[in-house]
mmCIF file of C-alpha atoms and ligand atoms in Angstrom:
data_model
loop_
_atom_site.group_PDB
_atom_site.id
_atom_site.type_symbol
_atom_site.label_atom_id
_atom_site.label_comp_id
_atom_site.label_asym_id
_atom_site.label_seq_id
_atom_site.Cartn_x
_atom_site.Cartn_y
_atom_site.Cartn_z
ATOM 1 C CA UNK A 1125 -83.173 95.979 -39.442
ATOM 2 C CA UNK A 1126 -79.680 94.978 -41.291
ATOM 3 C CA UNK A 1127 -79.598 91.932 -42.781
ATOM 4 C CA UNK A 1128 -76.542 90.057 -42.198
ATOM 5 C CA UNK A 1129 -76.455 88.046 -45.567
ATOM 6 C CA UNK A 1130 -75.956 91.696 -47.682
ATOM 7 C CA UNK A 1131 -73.572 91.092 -50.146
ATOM 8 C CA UNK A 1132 -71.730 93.347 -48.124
ATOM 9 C CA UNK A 1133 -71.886 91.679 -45.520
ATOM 10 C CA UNK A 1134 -70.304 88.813 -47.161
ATOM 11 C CA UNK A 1135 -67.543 90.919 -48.565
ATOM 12 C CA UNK A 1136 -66.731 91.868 -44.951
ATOM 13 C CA UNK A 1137 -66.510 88.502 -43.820
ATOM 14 C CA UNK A 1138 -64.372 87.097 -46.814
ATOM 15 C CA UNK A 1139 -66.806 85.019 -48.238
ATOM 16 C CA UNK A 1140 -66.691 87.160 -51.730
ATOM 17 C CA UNK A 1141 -63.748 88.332 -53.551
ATOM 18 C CA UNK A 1142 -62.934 91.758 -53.600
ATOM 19 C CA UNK A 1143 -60.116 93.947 -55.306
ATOM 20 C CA UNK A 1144 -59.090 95.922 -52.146
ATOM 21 C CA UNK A 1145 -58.093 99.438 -52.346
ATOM 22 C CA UNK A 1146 -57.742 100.156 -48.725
ATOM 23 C CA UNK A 1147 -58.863 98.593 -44.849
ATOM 24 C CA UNK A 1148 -57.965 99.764 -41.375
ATOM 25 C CA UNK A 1149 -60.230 98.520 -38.190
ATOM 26 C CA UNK A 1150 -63.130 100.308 -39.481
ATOM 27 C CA UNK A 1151 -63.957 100.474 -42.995
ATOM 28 C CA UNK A 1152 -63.259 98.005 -46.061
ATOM 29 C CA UNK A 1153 -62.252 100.254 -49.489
ATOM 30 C CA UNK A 1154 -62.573 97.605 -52.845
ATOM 31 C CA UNK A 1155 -63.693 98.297 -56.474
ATOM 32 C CA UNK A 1156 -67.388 98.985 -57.457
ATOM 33 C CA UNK A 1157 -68.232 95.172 -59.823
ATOM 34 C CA UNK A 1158 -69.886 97.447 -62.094
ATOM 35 C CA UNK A 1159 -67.706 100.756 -62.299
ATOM 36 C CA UNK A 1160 -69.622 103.989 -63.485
ATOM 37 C CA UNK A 1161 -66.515 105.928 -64.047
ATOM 38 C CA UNK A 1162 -63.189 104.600 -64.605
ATOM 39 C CA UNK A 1163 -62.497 104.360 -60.861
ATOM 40 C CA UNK A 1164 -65.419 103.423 -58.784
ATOM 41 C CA UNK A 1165 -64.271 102.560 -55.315
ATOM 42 C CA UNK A 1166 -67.135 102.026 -52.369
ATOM 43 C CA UNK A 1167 -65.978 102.647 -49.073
ATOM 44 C CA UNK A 1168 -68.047 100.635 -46.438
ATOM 45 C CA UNK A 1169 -68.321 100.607 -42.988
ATOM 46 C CA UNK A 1170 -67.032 96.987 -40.651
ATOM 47 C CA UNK A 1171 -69.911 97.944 -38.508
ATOM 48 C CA UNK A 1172 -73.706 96.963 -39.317
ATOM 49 C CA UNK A 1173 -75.348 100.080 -40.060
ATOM 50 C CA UNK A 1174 -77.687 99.901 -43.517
ATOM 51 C CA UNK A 1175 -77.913 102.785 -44.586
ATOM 52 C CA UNK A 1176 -76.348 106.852 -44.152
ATOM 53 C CA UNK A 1177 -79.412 107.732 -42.448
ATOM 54 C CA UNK A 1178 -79.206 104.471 -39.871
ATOM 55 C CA UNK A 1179 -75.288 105.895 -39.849
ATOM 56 C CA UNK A 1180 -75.966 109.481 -39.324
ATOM 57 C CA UNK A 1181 -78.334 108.853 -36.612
ATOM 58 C CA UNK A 1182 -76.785 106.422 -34.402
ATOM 59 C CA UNK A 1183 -72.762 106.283 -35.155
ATOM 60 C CA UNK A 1184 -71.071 107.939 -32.122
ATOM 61 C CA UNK A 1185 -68.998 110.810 -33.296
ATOM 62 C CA UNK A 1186 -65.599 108.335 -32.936
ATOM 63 C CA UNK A 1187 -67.144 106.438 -35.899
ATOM 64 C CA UNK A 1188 -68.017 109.329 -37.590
ATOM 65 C CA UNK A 1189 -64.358 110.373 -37.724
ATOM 66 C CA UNK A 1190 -63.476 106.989 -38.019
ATOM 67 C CA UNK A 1191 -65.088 106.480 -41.742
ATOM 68 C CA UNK A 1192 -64.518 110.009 -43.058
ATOM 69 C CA UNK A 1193 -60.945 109.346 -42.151
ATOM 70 C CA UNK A 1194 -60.708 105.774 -44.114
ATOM 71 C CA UNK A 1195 -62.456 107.876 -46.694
ATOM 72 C CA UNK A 1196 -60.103 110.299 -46.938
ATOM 73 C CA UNK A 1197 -56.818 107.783 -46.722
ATOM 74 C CA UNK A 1198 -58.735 105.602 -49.510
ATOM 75 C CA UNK A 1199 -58.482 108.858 -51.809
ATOM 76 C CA UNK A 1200 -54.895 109.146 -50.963
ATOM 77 C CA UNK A 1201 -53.824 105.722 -52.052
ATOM 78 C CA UNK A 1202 -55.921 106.287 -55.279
ATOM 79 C CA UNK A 1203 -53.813 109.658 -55.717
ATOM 80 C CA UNK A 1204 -57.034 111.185 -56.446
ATOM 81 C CA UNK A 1205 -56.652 114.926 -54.351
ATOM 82 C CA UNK A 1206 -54.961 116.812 -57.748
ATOM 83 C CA UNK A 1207 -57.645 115.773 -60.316
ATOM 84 C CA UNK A 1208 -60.459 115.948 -58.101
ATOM 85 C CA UNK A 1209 -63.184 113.119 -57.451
ATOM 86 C CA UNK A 1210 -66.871 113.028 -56.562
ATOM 87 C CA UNK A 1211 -68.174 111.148 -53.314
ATOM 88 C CA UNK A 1212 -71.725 109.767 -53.163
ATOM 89 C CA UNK A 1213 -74.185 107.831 -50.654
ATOM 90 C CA UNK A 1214 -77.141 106.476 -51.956
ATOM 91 C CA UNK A 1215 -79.887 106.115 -49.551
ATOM 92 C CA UNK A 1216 -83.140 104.233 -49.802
ATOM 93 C CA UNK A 1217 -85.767 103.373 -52.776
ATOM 94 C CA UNK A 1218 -85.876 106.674 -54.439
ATOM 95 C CA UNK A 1219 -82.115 107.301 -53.683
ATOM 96 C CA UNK A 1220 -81.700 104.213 -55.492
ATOM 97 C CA UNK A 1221 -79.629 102.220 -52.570
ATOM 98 C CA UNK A 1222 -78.789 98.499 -54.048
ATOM 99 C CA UNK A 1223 -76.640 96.879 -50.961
ATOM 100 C CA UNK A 1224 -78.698 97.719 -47.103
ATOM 101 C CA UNK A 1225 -74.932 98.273 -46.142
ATOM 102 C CA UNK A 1226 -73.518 102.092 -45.513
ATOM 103 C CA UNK A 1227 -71.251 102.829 -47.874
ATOM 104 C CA UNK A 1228 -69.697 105.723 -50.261
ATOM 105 C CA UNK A 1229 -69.197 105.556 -53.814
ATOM 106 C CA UNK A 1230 -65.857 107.347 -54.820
ATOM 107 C CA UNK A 1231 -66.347 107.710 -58.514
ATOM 108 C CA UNK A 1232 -62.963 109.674 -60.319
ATOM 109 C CA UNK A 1233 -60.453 109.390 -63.847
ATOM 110 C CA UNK A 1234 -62.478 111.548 -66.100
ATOM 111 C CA UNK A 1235 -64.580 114.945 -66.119
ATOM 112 C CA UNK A 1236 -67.830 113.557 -63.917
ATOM 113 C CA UNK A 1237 -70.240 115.726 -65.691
ATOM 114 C CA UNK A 1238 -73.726 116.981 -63.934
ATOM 115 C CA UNK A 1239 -74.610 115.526 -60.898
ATOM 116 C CA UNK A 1240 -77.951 114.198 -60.928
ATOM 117 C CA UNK A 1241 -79.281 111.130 -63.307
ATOM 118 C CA UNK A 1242 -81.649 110.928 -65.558
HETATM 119 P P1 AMP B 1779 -75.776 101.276 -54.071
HETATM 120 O O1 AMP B 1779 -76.738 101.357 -55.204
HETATM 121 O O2 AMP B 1779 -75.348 102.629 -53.590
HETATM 122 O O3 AMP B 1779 -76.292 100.380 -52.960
HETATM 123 O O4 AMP B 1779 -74.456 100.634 -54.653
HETATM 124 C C1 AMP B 1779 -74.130 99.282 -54.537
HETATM 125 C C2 AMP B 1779 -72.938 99.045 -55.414
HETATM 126 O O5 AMP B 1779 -72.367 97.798 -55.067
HETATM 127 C C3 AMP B 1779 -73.240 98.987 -56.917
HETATM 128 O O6 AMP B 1779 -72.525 100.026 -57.578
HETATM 129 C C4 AMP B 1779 -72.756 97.589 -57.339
HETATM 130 O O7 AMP B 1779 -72.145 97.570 -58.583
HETATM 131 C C5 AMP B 1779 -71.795 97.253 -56.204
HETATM 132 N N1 AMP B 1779 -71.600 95.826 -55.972
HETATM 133 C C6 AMP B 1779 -72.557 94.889 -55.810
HETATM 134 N N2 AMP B 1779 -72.005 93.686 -55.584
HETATM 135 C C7 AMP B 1779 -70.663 93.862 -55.597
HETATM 136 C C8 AMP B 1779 -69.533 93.008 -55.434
HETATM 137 N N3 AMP B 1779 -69.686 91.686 -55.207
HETATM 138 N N4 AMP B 1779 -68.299 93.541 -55.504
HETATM 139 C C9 AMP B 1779 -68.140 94.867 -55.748
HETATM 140 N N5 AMP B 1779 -69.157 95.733 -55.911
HETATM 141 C C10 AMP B 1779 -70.409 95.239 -55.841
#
């Protein structure tokens, strides 16, 4: 069930501040509050889904597209193809999900190290 009064939510609806990084008709790009990397950029969806499973199951392959290509234009206006970058979901209680709002973490600026936490 998605809750409608997720932070991200009220991101999408202007009711929080954001630093933007990129937005087209179907996703909202803006800079993580607590950045884990010297850029940390979440790329969420405008639609409602909560989660990359809710996402995975019932976007129609036109959304699919639709978010992988605001992904993909959100690492182009960070400039981040030459370095390199790292692209995360987190999904649920033991995938340590915060915000019930599908998004991407785009986490970049420095060598990212091993890829699972302690
Ligand atoms: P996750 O754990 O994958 O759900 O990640 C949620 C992310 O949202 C965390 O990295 C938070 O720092 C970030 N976050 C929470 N509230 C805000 C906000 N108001 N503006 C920007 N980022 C936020």
């Amino acid at each position: 069930m998605y809750d409608p009064n997720n932070v991200f939510a009220k991101i999408l609806r202007g009711e929080l501040p954001v630093t933007r990084v990129y937005e087209d008709a179907h996703v909202l790009a803006f800079k993580d509050i607590r950045p884990a990397a010297p850029i940390h950029v979440l790329v969420v969806t405008k639609a409602p889904y909560t989660s990359f499973d809710d996402f995975s199951v019932h976007a129609s392959k036109e959304e699919v597209i639709q978010f992988w290509g605001g992904v993909r234009e959100t690492v182009h206006a960070l400039k981040l193809s030459a370095r390199g970058y790292r692209v995360i979901t987190n999904v649920g209680a033991d995938g340590g999900q915060e915000v019930p709002h599908f998004h991407v973490h785009i986490l970049a600026g420095k060598p990212l190290g091993a890829k699972v936490c302690a």
